Amino acid sequence: MGRPRVGVVAYQGAVPEHLRALEAVGAEAVPVRWPRELEGLAGLIIPGGESTTIGDAMKTWGLLDAVREWAQAGGAIYGTCAGAILLATEIRGGKPDQPRLGLIPMAVQRNGFGRQIESCEADLEFKGIGPEPFHTVFIRAPYFEDLGPGVEPLAELDGKVVAVRYGRFLATAFHPELTDDRRIHRFFLDLATGGTPDPAQEVPAPHA
Ligand SMILES: NC(=O)CC[C@H](N)C(=O)O
């Protein structure tokens, strides 16, 4: 058995950092731009950056529909920050109709921590990776609200949900790839390779 292959959507944003973090936890990490590059992937990361830019690029390159289909066929996805925004069914505080995957039934508040807190760092408890707090980096981060049934909150900052799991989909408002702690990438790799299966979860219908 070779290493599980995990892709990183590579138009814009924190791509090399995710590729490095994935290699560090034992995955074969590959940049993804074309739909055919999804073939054979165990998981896919959508990085932070600017969610409208990344969503528009995914639409233009045909990746938005391709990823949705691939996810419904069993693919695992992890979205960080802008990537998390693209996973939510409802986007608040931005362009409400911006292109997205819409795979996690929740609302996301773009730039939810306000303009004053452009970025911050905090040590948070993160459910599922052990008791040691995780050092997090937030950059113009969203938060998540109105979580649908089956969406499990994994971490909070100032009473706001900043990490969720929905079956084999994971979303964090912060950037674990910018620190050296690889526990969240390992957690995602386990999700993607069946380490923590959750057969009760059904993938929602594609967002219209
Ligand atoms: N660090 C980030 O990914 C920022 C996300 C950005 N604020 C957006 O709304 O797309």
Short mmCIF file of C-alpha atoms and ligand atoms in Angstrom, two decimals:
data_model
loop_
_atom_site.label_atom_id
_atom_site.label_comp_id
_atom_site.label_asym_id
_atom_site.label_seq_id
_atom_site.Cartn_x
_atom_site.Cartn_y
_atom_site.Cartn_z
CA MET A 1 0.00 0.00 0.00
CA GLY A 2 1.33 3.37 -0.96
CA ARG A 3 0.69 6.53 0.96
CA PRO A 4 -2.86 7.89 0.75
CA ARG A 5 -2.99 10.69 -1.78
CA VAL A 6 -4.56 13.98 -0.66
CA GLY A 7 -5.07 17.00 -2.90
CA VAL A 8 -4.95 20.72 -2.17
CA VAL A 9 -7.02 23.05 -4.37
CA ALA A 10 -4.24 25.18 -5.80
CA TYR A 11 -5.46 28.39 -7.43
CA GLN A 12 -4.82 30.83 -4.61
CA GLY A 13 -4.10 30.91 -0.88
CA ALA A 14 -2.09 28.84 1.59
CA VAL A 15 -1.28 25.95 -0.77
CA PRO A 16 2.40 25.05 -0.09
CA GLU A 17 1.82 25.14 3.68
CA HIS A 18 -0.96 22.51 3.40
CA LEU A 19 1.11 20.37 1.01
CA ARG A 20 3.97 20.37 3.55
CA ALA A 21 1.66 19.58 6.50
CA LEU A 22 0.08 16.65 4.60
CA GLU A 23 3.49 15.19 3.69
CA ALA A 24 4.47 15.51 7.36
CA VAL A 25 1.57 13.26 8.43
CA GLY A 26 2.37 10.62 5.83
CA ALA A 27 0.18 11.56 2.87
CA GLU A 28 1.25 12.01 -0.71
CA ALA A 29 0.20 15.64 -1.23
CA VAL A 30 -0.71 16.92 -4.69
CA PRO A 31 -1.92 20.29 -5.99
CA VAL A 32 -5.32 20.11 -7.73
CA ARG A 33 -6.62 22.44 -10.42
CA TRP A 34 -8.29 20.18 -13.00
CA PRO A 35 -11.22 17.83 -12.35
CA ARG A 36 -9.21 14.81 -13.58
CA GLU A 37 -6.72 15.41 -10.76
CA LEU A 38 -9.37 14.29 -8.25
CA GLU A 39 -8.99 10.72 -9.45
CA GLY A 40 -7.54 8.43 -6.79
CA LEU A 41 -7.59 11.03 -4.01
CA ALA A 42 -8.53 9.95 -0.48
CA GLY A 43 -9.12 13.55 0.57
CA LEU A 44 -9.03 17.15 -0.57
CA ILE A 45 -8.11 20.37 1.25
CA ILE A 46 -9.53 23.72 0.23
CA PRO A 47 -7.12 26.29 1.63
CA GLY A 48 -7.56 29.73 3.13
CA GLY A 49 -7.22 32.75 0.93
CA GLU A 50 -10.14 34.67 -0.51
CA SER A 51 -13.30 32.62 -0.83
CA THR A 52 -14.81 34.53 -3.78
CA THR A 53 -11.57 34.22 -5.75
CA ILE A 54 -11.17 30.51 -5.01
CA GLY A 55 -14.86 29.76 -5.63
CA ASP A 56 -14.84 31.67 -8.94
CA ALA A 57 -11.70 29.82 -10.06
CA MET A 58 -13.20 26.45 -9.10
CA LYS A 59 -16.27 27.27 -11.13
CA THR A 60 -14.27 28.44 -14.15
CA TRP A 61 -12.05 25.33 -14.17
CA GLY A 62 -15.02 22.98 -13.70
CA LEU A 63 -13.81 21.94 -10.26
CA LEU A 64 -16.86 23.06 -8.31
CA ASP A 65 -19.22 20.48 -9.84
CA ALA A 66 -16.48 17.86 -10.06
CA VAL A 67 -15.62 18.15 -6.36
CA ARG A 68 -19.28 17.96 -5.37
CA GLU A 69 -19.68 14.75 -7.37
CA TRP A 70 -16.43 13.33 -6.01
CA ALA A 71 -17.53 14.17 -2.44
CA GLN A 72 -20.86 12.49 -2.92
CA ALA A 73 -19.06 9.40 -4.14
CA GLY A 74 -17.17 9.22 -0.82
CA GLY A 75 -14.39 11.84 -0.90
CA ALA A 76 -13.37 13.61 2.31
CA ILE A 77 -12.91 17.38 2.33
CA TYR A 78 -11.23 19.77 4.75
CA GLY A 79 -11.78 23.51 4.31
CA THR A 80 -9.69 26.08 6.20
CA CYS A 81 -11.00 29.64 6.48
CA ALA A 82 -11.93 30.62 2.89
CA GLY A 83 -12.18 26.87 2.18
CA ALA A 84 -14.58 26.50 5.12
CA ILE A 85 -16.73 29.30 3.69
CA LEU A 86 -16.99 27.37 0.41
CA LEU A 87 -18.22 24.27 2.26
CA ALA A 88 -21.14 26.01 4.00
CA THR A 89 -24.64 26.00 2.56
CA GLU A 90 -25.24 29.64 3.57
CA ILE A 91 -22.79 32.54 3.40
CA ARG A 92 -23.46 35.69 5.41
CA GLY A 93 -21.62 38.99 5.27
CA GLY A 94 -20.36 38.60 1.73
CA LYS A 95 -21.91 38.06 -1.65
CA PRO A 96 -24.80 35.74 -0.73
CA ASP A 97 -24.69 34.11 -4.18
CA GLN A 98 -20.93 33.57 -4.42
CA PRO A 99 -20.02 30.15 -5.90
CA ARG A 100 -19.64 27.44 -3.26
CA LEU A 101 -19.78 23.70 -2.68
CA GLY A 102 -22.53 23.93 -0.06
CA LEU A 103 -21.79 20.52 1.47
CA ILE A 104 -22.09 21.35 5.20
CA PRO A 105 -25.54 22.47 6.37
CA MET A 106 -24.58 25.57 8.36
CA ALA A 107 -24.25 29.31 7.96
CA VAL A 108 -20.87 30.98 7.86
CA GLN A 109 -20.33 34.58 8.84
CA ARG A 110 -17.52 35.95 6.68
CA ASN A 111 -15.01 38.13 8.52
CA GLY A 112 -17.15 37.31 11.56
CA PHE A 113 -14.72 38.55 14.19
CA GLY A 114 -14.91 42.11 12.89
CA ARG A 115 -12.42 44.39 11.22
CA GLN A 116 -10.75 45.26 14.55
CA ILE A 117 -9.59 41.68 14.95
CA GLU A 118 -7.98 41.28 11.53
CA SER A 119 -5.99 38.42 12.93
CA CYS A 120 -5.36 36.78 16.26
CA GLU A 121 -3.83 33.72 17.84
CA ALA A 122 -5.33 31.64 20.62
CA ASP A 123 -4.92 28.27 22.32
CA LEU A 124 -8.13 26.27 21.91
CA GLU A 125 -9.47 22.92 22.95
CA PHE A 126 -10.18 20.86 19.85
CA LYS A 127 -12.38 17.82 20.24
CA GLY A 128 -10.92 14.60 18.89
CA ILE A 129 -7.18 15.37 18.87
CA GLY A 130 -6.33 14.94 22.55
CA PRO A 131 -6.38 17.17 25.62
CA GLU A 132 -3.44 19.44 24.72
CA PRO A 133 -4.75 22.79 23.45
CA PHE A 134 -4.18 23.63 19.79
CA HIS A 135 -2.45 26.90 18.97
CA THR A 136 -4.61 28.59 16.34
CA VAL A 137 -4.01 31.43 13.90
CA PHE A 138 -7.04 33.42 12.69
CA ILE A 139 -6.79 35.77 9.69
CA ARG A 140 -9.95 37.70 8.73
CA ALA A 141 -11.67 34.56 9.87
CA PRO A 142 -15.30 33.54 9.65
CA TYR A 143 -17.27 31.75 12.35
CA PHE A 144 -19.98 29.13 11.95
CA GLU A 145 -23.59 29.31 13.16
CA ASP A 146 -27.01 27.70 12.72
CA LEU A 147 -25.40 24.26 12.51
CA GLY A 148 -27.71 21.72 10.87
CA PRO A 149 -28.42 18.26 12.28
CA GLY A 150 -25.31 16.09 12.36
CA VAL A 151 -22.89 19.04 12.26
CA GLU A 152 -20.65 18.59 15.28
CA PRO A 153 -18.84 21.61 16.79
CA LEU A 154 -15.21 20.78 17.59
CA ALA A 155 -13.82 24.11 18.83
CA GLU A 156 -14.99 27.55 19.94
CA LEU A 157 -13.42 30.99 20.29
CA ASP A 158 -15.20 33.68 22.34
CA GLY A 159 -18.38 31.59 22.31
CA LYS A 160 -18.34 31.25 18.50
CA VAL A 161 -17.99 27.90 16.75
CA VAL A 162 -14.73 27.85 14.76
CA ALA A 163 -14.39 24.15 13.85
CA VAL A 164 -16.95 21.55 12.80
CA ARG A 165 -17.13 18.03 11.49
CA TYR A 166 -19.96 16.74 9.33
CA GLY A 167 -19.32 13.09 8.52
CA ARG A 168 -16.18 13.11 6.39
CA PHE A 169 -16.21 16.89 5.96
CA LEU A 170 -14.14 19.08 8.25
CA ALA A 171 -14.04 22.88 8.45
CA THR A 172 -11.93 25.23 10.56
CA ALA A 173 -12.06 29.01 10.62
CA PHE A 174 -8.35 29.09 11.48
CA HIS A 175 -5.13 27.99 9.77
CA PRO A 176 -3.46 24.90 11.30
CA GLU A 177 -1.05 24.76 8.33
CA LEU A 178 0.64 27.93 9.65
CA THR A 179 1.84 26.21 12.83
CA ASP A 180 3.96 23.10 13.38
CA ASP A 181 1.25 21.16 15.22
CA ARG A 182 0.07 18.52 12.74
CA ARG A 183 -2.71 16.97 14.84
CA ILE A 184 -5.56 18.44 12.78
CA HIS A 185 -4.02 17.31 9.48
CA ARG A 186 -3.59 13.85 11.01
CA PHE A 187 -7.23 13.95 12.20
CA PHE A 188 -8.31 14.78 8.65
CA LEU A 189 -6.14 12.06 7.13
CA ASP A 190 -7.79 9.55 9.51
CA LEU A 191 -11.20 10.80 8.38
CA ALA A 192 -10.20 10.48 4.73
CA THR A 193 -8.75 6.99 5.06
CA GLY A 194 -11.57 5.57 7.14
CA GLY A 195 -9.79 5.84 10.49
CA THR A 196 -12.86 7.42 12.09
CA PRO A 197 -15.82 6.27 9.99
CA ASP A 198 -19.23 7.70 10.55
CA PRO A 199 -21.61 5.64 8.41
CA ALA A 200 -24.63 7.38 9.95
CA GLN A 201 -23.75 10.54 8.06
CA GLU A 202 -25.40 11.18 4.77
CA VAL A 203 -24.08 13.68 2.34
CA PRO A 204 -26.63 16.40 1.64
CA ALA A 205 -27.99 17.10 -1.82
CA PRO A 206 -25.85 19.50 -3.83
CA HIS A 207 -26.45 23.17 -3.26
CA ALA A 208 -28.44 24.63 -6.13
N1 LIG B 1 -7.82 33.64 5.92
C1 LIG B 1 -8.82 33.51 5.10
O1 LIG B 1 -9.00 32.52 4.39
C2 LIG B 1 -9.73 34.70 5.01
C3 LIG B 1 -11.05 34.42 4.32
C4 LIG B 1 -11.61 35.70 3.76
N2 LIG B 1 -11.94 36.63 4.80
C5 LIG B 1 -12.86 35.38 2.92
O2 LIG B 1 -13.93 35.75 3.29
O3 LIG B 1 -12.77 34.74 1.92
#
